[in-house]
Amino acid sequence: MVTQVRHPIWLPAVKPAGARTFATLYALESFARATITSVVPIQAYELLQNKQTVSLLYTLVALIGLSATLFMPMLIGRFSRRWIYTAGASLLAIGSLLFMTHSLPGQLLGMLSRVMGASALAITLNLYIMDNIRKTEIMQAESLRMAWSMIAWTGGPTLGVYLYTRYGIVAAQGLVVVFAAAQLAAFWHYRLGDNELIRPGKTRPANPLKNIGRFVSQPRLRLAWAIAFGRSCFWTTFFVYGPILMVVTGQGEMAGGLLVSAGNALLFAAIFWGKAGRRFGARNIITLAFFCMTAALLAAGFTGEKWPLATGGCLLLGALFTVALDALGSTAFMRAVRTYERPQMTAVYRTYLDLSELLPPLVYSVVLSFFGLGAVFCTLGVLTVTCGLLTWRFLPKSM
């Protein structure tokens, strides 16, 4: 009838996705992950009452997580990216609900949920960034993303332990559910999944082993992986052996916690490093960062357990330059990967994180059987100087 009028439904306008969009999503994800970073190992030890068994549990979870990462492109090929991202955020919340059972099965399944959720989020978010951020603006976007996550990684672990010890497991793990829900709400508000440029590819997902072969055959992708692996090995060493150094030298657990918090606070310097990269070139800054990291690590190895506070200061100096790699390192991958194989290559690239949590402790266990704790930092220095030389020799000057 002529008297019937169908009024349009006005949806709130959403600005095109930009650097702030992904910085916001990553900050919320960081809060969901960082809040119980220190709580999870405490719960594991309370359940198992054995350090070696806890290490075996972490190793098992890391291996399964590595497998999940390699198979992620097949899931992205089967489902749209927005549903994989949604599943990743949901797994963070599900993991915390499993932790609340305070049982060994709940602990194992909760850790697996967190690892697989983090993998799904990392891969899909990187794909969204590459689809929505121009290559010339990636350094600025990545530095902003790292800087915004600084608050979460600085205060999150301390907040989680405080809630756990003061109010119990439900309070600490429940906060993760809140942050994961906020992350999902923000994601769907931005409507990233509605963009035609980021719909699932039409090509059939390749076998994970073939993806690895394809990745290894490309020199610039190999170099990008080496840069990411080197920086991730530093953070693994810093988070584990920095607090151990403080404890074994009598400085106390609080000193170890403050050292980790101070290192995380340096993420704010990512904005400075992003500007330096645009001014002097990513190649020059990444190379400088690796060489300065090496000098700081060798100094930390020299002071070792004799002067633990000086060693902690050297590690913080190394962390400052590692933040430069956090801000600029992923640029090497994002500019090198081909558009049509981004999901497959991003999954293989992401394995640097899993392997950096597996390989360094294995190497250090051998080193520590012959030398003191300072040798750990010197060993890492050998890796970082190698990464620096590779960057200087093979990373294009145009970066």
XYZ file of C-alpha atoms in Angstrom:
399
model
C 0.000 0.000 0.000
C 1.063 3.566 -0.685
C 0.736 4.448 2.970
C 3.315 1.860 3.955
C 6.855 3.184 4.062
C 9.895 1.019 4.610
C 12.330 3.178 6.505
C 16.040 2.415 6.051
C 17.889 0.933 8.953
C 20.822 3.227 9.722
C 23.866 1.400 10.972
C 26.481 3.339 12.955
C 29.273 4.471 10.664
C 32.573 2.723 11.242
C 35.811 4.237 10.040
C 38.000 2.111 7.766
C 40.368 -0.139 9.678
C 43.656 1.563 10.471
C 46.595 1.429 12.865
C 44.457 2.363 15.880
C 41.974 -0.384 15.062
C 44.583 -3.105 15.310
C 46.343 -1.454 18.250
C 43.045 -1.558 20.162
C 42.372 -5.204 19.328
C 45.918 -6.223 20.243
C 45.807 -4.284 23.524
C 42.632 -6.097 24.592
C 44.129 -9.431 23.539
C 47.290 -8.602 25.498
C 45.269 -7.956 28.649
C 43.465 -11.295 28.193
C 46.785 -13.130 27.846
C 49.074 -11.152 30.160
C 46.771 -11.161 33.189
C 47.366 -14.857 33.913
C 50.831 -15.250 32.395
C 52.323 -15.666 35.878
C 49.270 -17.445 37.301
C 49.310 -20.417 34.902
C 52.740 -21.785 35.950
C 51.837 -21.266 39.621
C 48.681 -23.323 39.156
C 50.611 -25.997 37.271
C 53.155 -26.314 40.055
C 50.449 -26.475 42.717
C 48.857 -29.386 40.870
C 52.024 -31.312 39.953
C 54.388 -30.345 42.793
C 57.375 -31.066 40.556
C 59.372 -28.591 38.428
C 60.468 -31.190 35.891
C 56.916 -32.401 35.372
C 55.790 -28.813 34.872
C 58.504 -28.409 32.230
C 57.309 -31.552 30.483
C 53.742 -30.233 30.530
C 54.841 -26.970 28.910
C 56.871 -28.877 26.314
C 53.869 -31.049 25.413
C 51.607 -28.020 25.078
C 54.191 -26.184 22.956
C 54.523 -29.129 20.560
C 50.759 -29.410 20.129
C 50.579 -25.645 19.678
C 53.191 -25.832 16.931
C 51.103 -28.421 15.098
C 47.982 -26.278 15.458
C 49.841 -23.288 14.013
C 50.917 -25.204 10.913
C 47.376 -26.442 10.245
C 45.790 -23.008 10.749
C 45.787 -22.140 6.983
C 43.556 -25.153 6.340
C 41.025 -23.788 8.831
C 41.255 -20.320 7.309
C 40.644 -21.880 3.893
C 37.586 -23.693 5.222
C 36.111 -20.858 7.292
C 36.270 -17.069 6.985
C 38.955 -15.225 8.923
C 36.451 -13.468 11.145
C 35.254 -16.817 12.505
C 38.810 -18.021 13.106
C 39.525 -14.779 14.965
C 36.287 -15.189 16.939
C 37.242 -18.767 17.791
C 40.687 -17.588 18.953
C 39.287 -15.014 21.362
C 36.695 -17.530 22.577
C 39.422 -20.087 23.275
C 41.140 -17.602 25.607
C 37.920 -17.363 27.627
C 37.280 -21.126 27.485
C 40.821 -21.759 28.681
C 40.226 -19.637 31.780
C 36.983 -21.480 32.524
C 38.921 -24.750 32.334
C 41.591 -23.380 34.675
C 38.869 -22.645 37.216
C 38.361 -26.389 37.701
C 41.826 -26.503 39.302
C 42.344 -30.059 38.091
C 45.082 -31.648 35.999
C 42.787 -32.289 32.969
C 41.494 -28.732 33.257
C 45.055 -27.398 33.454
C 46.165 -29.293 30.342
C 43.085 -28.388 28.301
C 43.222 -24.801 29.525
C 46.847 -24.407 28.431
C 46.063 -25.958 25.057
C 43.109 -23.602 24.607
C 45.300 -20.599 25.328
C 48.039 -21.711 22.945
C 45.661 -22.478 20.084
C 43.688 -19.304 20.717
C 46.834 -17.180 20.676
C 47.921 -18.866 17.444
C 44.592 -18.199 15.726
C 44.571 -14.579 16.869
C 48.171 -13.897 15.842
C 47.765 -15.321 12.339
C 44.417 -13.724 11.539
C 45.388 -10.344 12.987
C 48.561 -10.293 10.892
C 46.484 -11.108 7.804
C 44.072 -8.278 8.574
C 46.982 -5.867 9.076
C 48.572 -6.807 5.759
C 45.217 -6.391 3.992
C 44.350 -3.013 5.515
C 47.664 -1.234 6.165
C 49.830 0.005 3.331
C 53.335 -1.427 3.223
C 54.791 2.047 3.682
C 52.773 2.478 6.901
C 53.438 -0.928 8.481
C 56.318 0.301 10.646
C 54.161 3.046 12.141
C 51.241 0.669 12.713
C 53.401 -2.005 14.348
C 55.162 0.457 16.653
C 51.786 1.813 17.775
C 50.473 -1.712 18.346
C 53.457 -2.606 20.545
C 53.243 0.631 22.505
C 49.544 0.190 23.273
C 50.152 -3.329 24.572
C 52.767 -2.017 27.019
C 50.236 -1.343 29.797
C 48.867 -4.876 29.574
C 52.230 -6.632 29.659
C 53.586 -4.342 32.396
C 50.707 -4.454 34.853
C 48.822 -7.580 33.753
C 51.059 -10.289 35.307
C 51.239 -8.466 38.652
C 47.484 -7.858 38.675
C 46.775 -11.505 37.907
C 48.989 -12.807 40.717
C 47.482 -10.293 43.142
C 43.937 -11.388 42.319
C 44.911 -15.046 42.500
C 46.599 -14.804 45.905
C 44.100 -12.358 47.400
C 40.728 -13.388 45.982
C 41.290 -16.812 44.456
C 41.319 -18.516 41.102
C 37.874 -17.345 39.955
C 38.816 -13.667 40.278
C 42.053 -14.003 38.299
C 40.665 -16.228 35.555
C 37.338 -14.418 35.424
C 39.099 -11.194 34.465
C 40.419 -12.946 31.349
C 36.859 -13.796 30.327
C 35.932 -10.109 30.646
C 38.840 -8.963 28.479
C 38.184 -11.669 25.873
C 34.539 -10.606 25.690
C 35.578 -6.967 25.264
C 37.980 -8.006 22.513
C 35.229 -9.851 20.652
C 32.846 -6.921 21.025
C 35.435 -4.537 19.593
C 36.242 -6.905 16.741
C 32.645 -7.264 15.625
C 32.098 -3.530 16.060
C 34.874 -2.856 13.543
C 33.207 -5.324 11.112
C 36.511 -6.434 9.666
C 34.922 -9.585 8.315
C 32.640 -7.567 5.996
C 35.548 -6.305 3.898
C 35.631 -8.011 0.513
C 39.428 -7.872 0.491
C 39.714 -10.252 3.418
C 37.293 -12.960 2.461
C 38.641 -16.537 2.344
C 40.794 -17.383 -0.625
C 39.474 -19.614 -3.374
C 42.606 -21.707 -3.669
C 42.742 -25.025 -1.891
C 44.886 -24.916 1.272
C 48.283 -26.527 0.789
C 49.661 -29.329 2.908
C 51.507 -27.928 5.982
C 54.724 -29.667 4.972
C 54.501 -28.132 1.500
C 53.944 -24.760 3.132
C 57.187 -25.172 5.061
C 59.049 -26.070 1.887
C 57.588 -23.086 0.072
C 58.550 -20.795 2.948
C 62.120 -22.080 3.183
C 62.613 -21.668 -0.582
C 62.201 -17.878 -0.263
C 65.338 -16.151 1.131
C 63.565 -13.017 2.367
C 61.013 -15.073 4.293
C 63.831 -17.095 5.860
C 65.507 -13.869 6.936
C 62.256 -12.467 8.350
C 61.834 -15.680 10.372
C 65.421 -15.443 11.685
C 64.841 -11.845 12.833
C 61.643 -12.815 14.648
C 63.238 -15.932 16.157
C 66.204 -13.959 17.489
C 64.043 -11.355 19.196
C 61.667 -13.978 20.623
C 64.598 -15.978 22.044
C 65.693 -12.864 23.926
C 62.265 -12.424 25.517
C 62.059 -16.112 26.428
C 65.476 -15.898 28.100
C 64.664 -12.599 29.781
C 61.341 -13.765 31.245
C 62.700 -17.097 32.518
C 66.339 -16.607 33.447
C 66.133 -12.971 34.569
C 63.918 -13.828 37.589
C 65.950 -17.000 38.233
C 69.089 -14.856 38.415
C 67.493 -12.595 41.014
C 66.339 -15.542 43.127
C 69.570 -17.596 43.090
C 71.644 -14.523 43.968
C 69.464 -13.691 46.960
C 67.764 -10.615 45.547
C 64.353 -12.234 46.004
C 61.285 -13.038 43.926
C 60.073 -9.444 44.063
C 63.265 -8.282 42.378
C 62.659 -10.813 39.609
C 59.103 -9.592 39.163
C 60.217 -5.960 39.043
C 62.841 -6.833 36.441
C 60.208 -8.409 34.182
C 57.795 -5.504 34.686
C 60.532 -2.983 33.878
C 61.368 -4.876 30.699
C 57.722 -4.906 29.617
C 57.402 -1.179 30.367
C 60.044 -0.514 27.717
C 57.485 -1.504 25.048
C 56.440 2.138 25.109
C 59.713 2.909 23.314
C 58.251 1.137 20.264
C 56.883 4.498 19.090
C 60.404 5.969 19.154
C 61.833 2.989 17.278
C 59.061 3.222 14.692
C 60.000 6.839 13.976
C 63.696 5.918 13.855
C 62.926 3.173 11.345
C 61.104 5.579 9.058
C 63.913 8.135 9.396
C 66.973 5.904 9.021
C 65.528 2.753 7.426
C 64.380 -0.509 8.986
C 67.496 -2.357 7.835
C 69.836 -0.003 9.684
C 67.809 0.088 12.892
C 67.244 -3.695 13.022
C 70.959 -4.322 12.491
C 71.880 -1.758 15.148
C 69.407 -3.318 17.562
C 70.886 -6.806 17.159
C 74.461 -5.589 17.632
C 73.547 -3.525 20.711
C 71.606 -6.490 22.116
C 74.724 -8.609 21.656
C 76.892 -6.106 23.531
C 74.383 -5.959 26.400
C 74.139 -9.768 26.574
C 77.907 -10.232 26.605
C 78.153 -7.644 29.388
C 75.442 -9.514 31.305
C 77.388 -12.726 30.808
C 80.516 -11.066 32.204
C 78.840 -9.701 35.348
C 76.745 -12.874 35.740
C 75.946 -13.952 39.275
C 78.731 -11.874 40.842
C 76.971 -8.553 40.266
C 73.310 -9.470 39.755
C 71.996 -5.900 39.796
C 74.473 -4.909 37.097
C 73.442 -7.997 35.143
C 69.803 -7.002 35.458
C 70.661 -3.538 34.168
C 72.433 -5.045 31.154
C 69.400 -7.219 30.430
C 67.123 -4.171 30.568
C 69.422 -2.396 28.117
C 69.156 -5.406 25.845
C 65.368 -5.330 26.233
C 65.300 -1.698 25.090
C 66.888 -2.672 21.786
C 64.724 -5.782 21.492
C 61.687 -3.494 21.512
C 63.081 -2.046 18.269
C 62.754 -5.514 16.753
C 59.206 -5.799 18.107
C 58.344 -2.534 16.357
C 60.169 -3.112 13.071
C 60.993 -6.813 12.732
C 57.661 -7.974 11.351
C 58.005 -5.412 8.557
C 60.535 -7.701 6.888
C 57.908 -10.436 6.634
C 54.917 -8.284 5.734
C 56.754 -6.660 2.840
C 58.186 -9.917 1.519
C 55.210 -12.286 1.596
C 53.163 -12.641 -1.580
C 49.507 -11.694 -1.347
C 48.088 -14.974 -2.660
C 49.938 -17.107 -0.087
C 49.666 -14.933 3.010
C 47.679 -17.426 5.149
C 50.073 -20.319 4.470
C 53.273 -18.310 4.912
C 51.966 -16.457 7.983
C 51.326 -19.788 9.702
C 54.866 -20.980 9.017
C 56.275 -17.600 10.073
C 54.401 -17.841 13.382
C 56.390 -20.985 14.300
C 59.258 -18.734 15.419
C 57.324 -18.169 18.644
C 56.768 -21.875 19.366
C 60.365 -22.815 18.586
C 61.769 -19.934 20.633
C 59.999 -21.424 23.645
C 61.311 -24.924 22.923
C 64.891 -24.646 21.685
C 66.582 -22.125 24.025
C 65.785 -24.035 27.257
C 67.144 -27.229 25.664
C 70.390 -25.501 24.676
C 70.706 -23.730 28.023
C 70.259 -26.988 29.931
C 73.433 -28.253 28.261
C 75.304 -24.973 28.816
C 74.355 -24.830 32.497
C 75.718 -28.318 33.078
C 79.212 -26.904 32.420
C 79.026 -23.172 33.174
C 77.248 -20.633 35.355
C 74.146 -18.590 34.620
C 76.133 -15.884 32.842
C 76.960 -18.351 30.066
C 73.260 -18.414 29.149
C 73.386 -14.741 28.171
C 76.640 -15.202 26.251
C 75.096 -18.105 24.327
C 72.154 -15.934 23.369
C 74.635 -13.254 22.313
C 76.057 -15.633 19.712
C 72.573 -15.979 18.182
C 71.828 -12.240 18.203
C 75.102 -11.238 16.552
C 74.461 -13.869 13.869
C 70.996 -12.404 13.253
C 72.531 -8.943 13.049
C 75.079 -10.016 10.440
C 72.390 -11.745 8.375
C 70.210 -8.636 8.517
C 73.036 -6.339 7.433
C 74.060 -8.638 4.611
C 70.713 -9.698 3.151
C 67.909 -7.307 4.176
C 67.266 -4.863 1.281
C 68.641 -1.353 1.844
C 65.314 0.069 0.723
C 63.633 -1.101 3.927
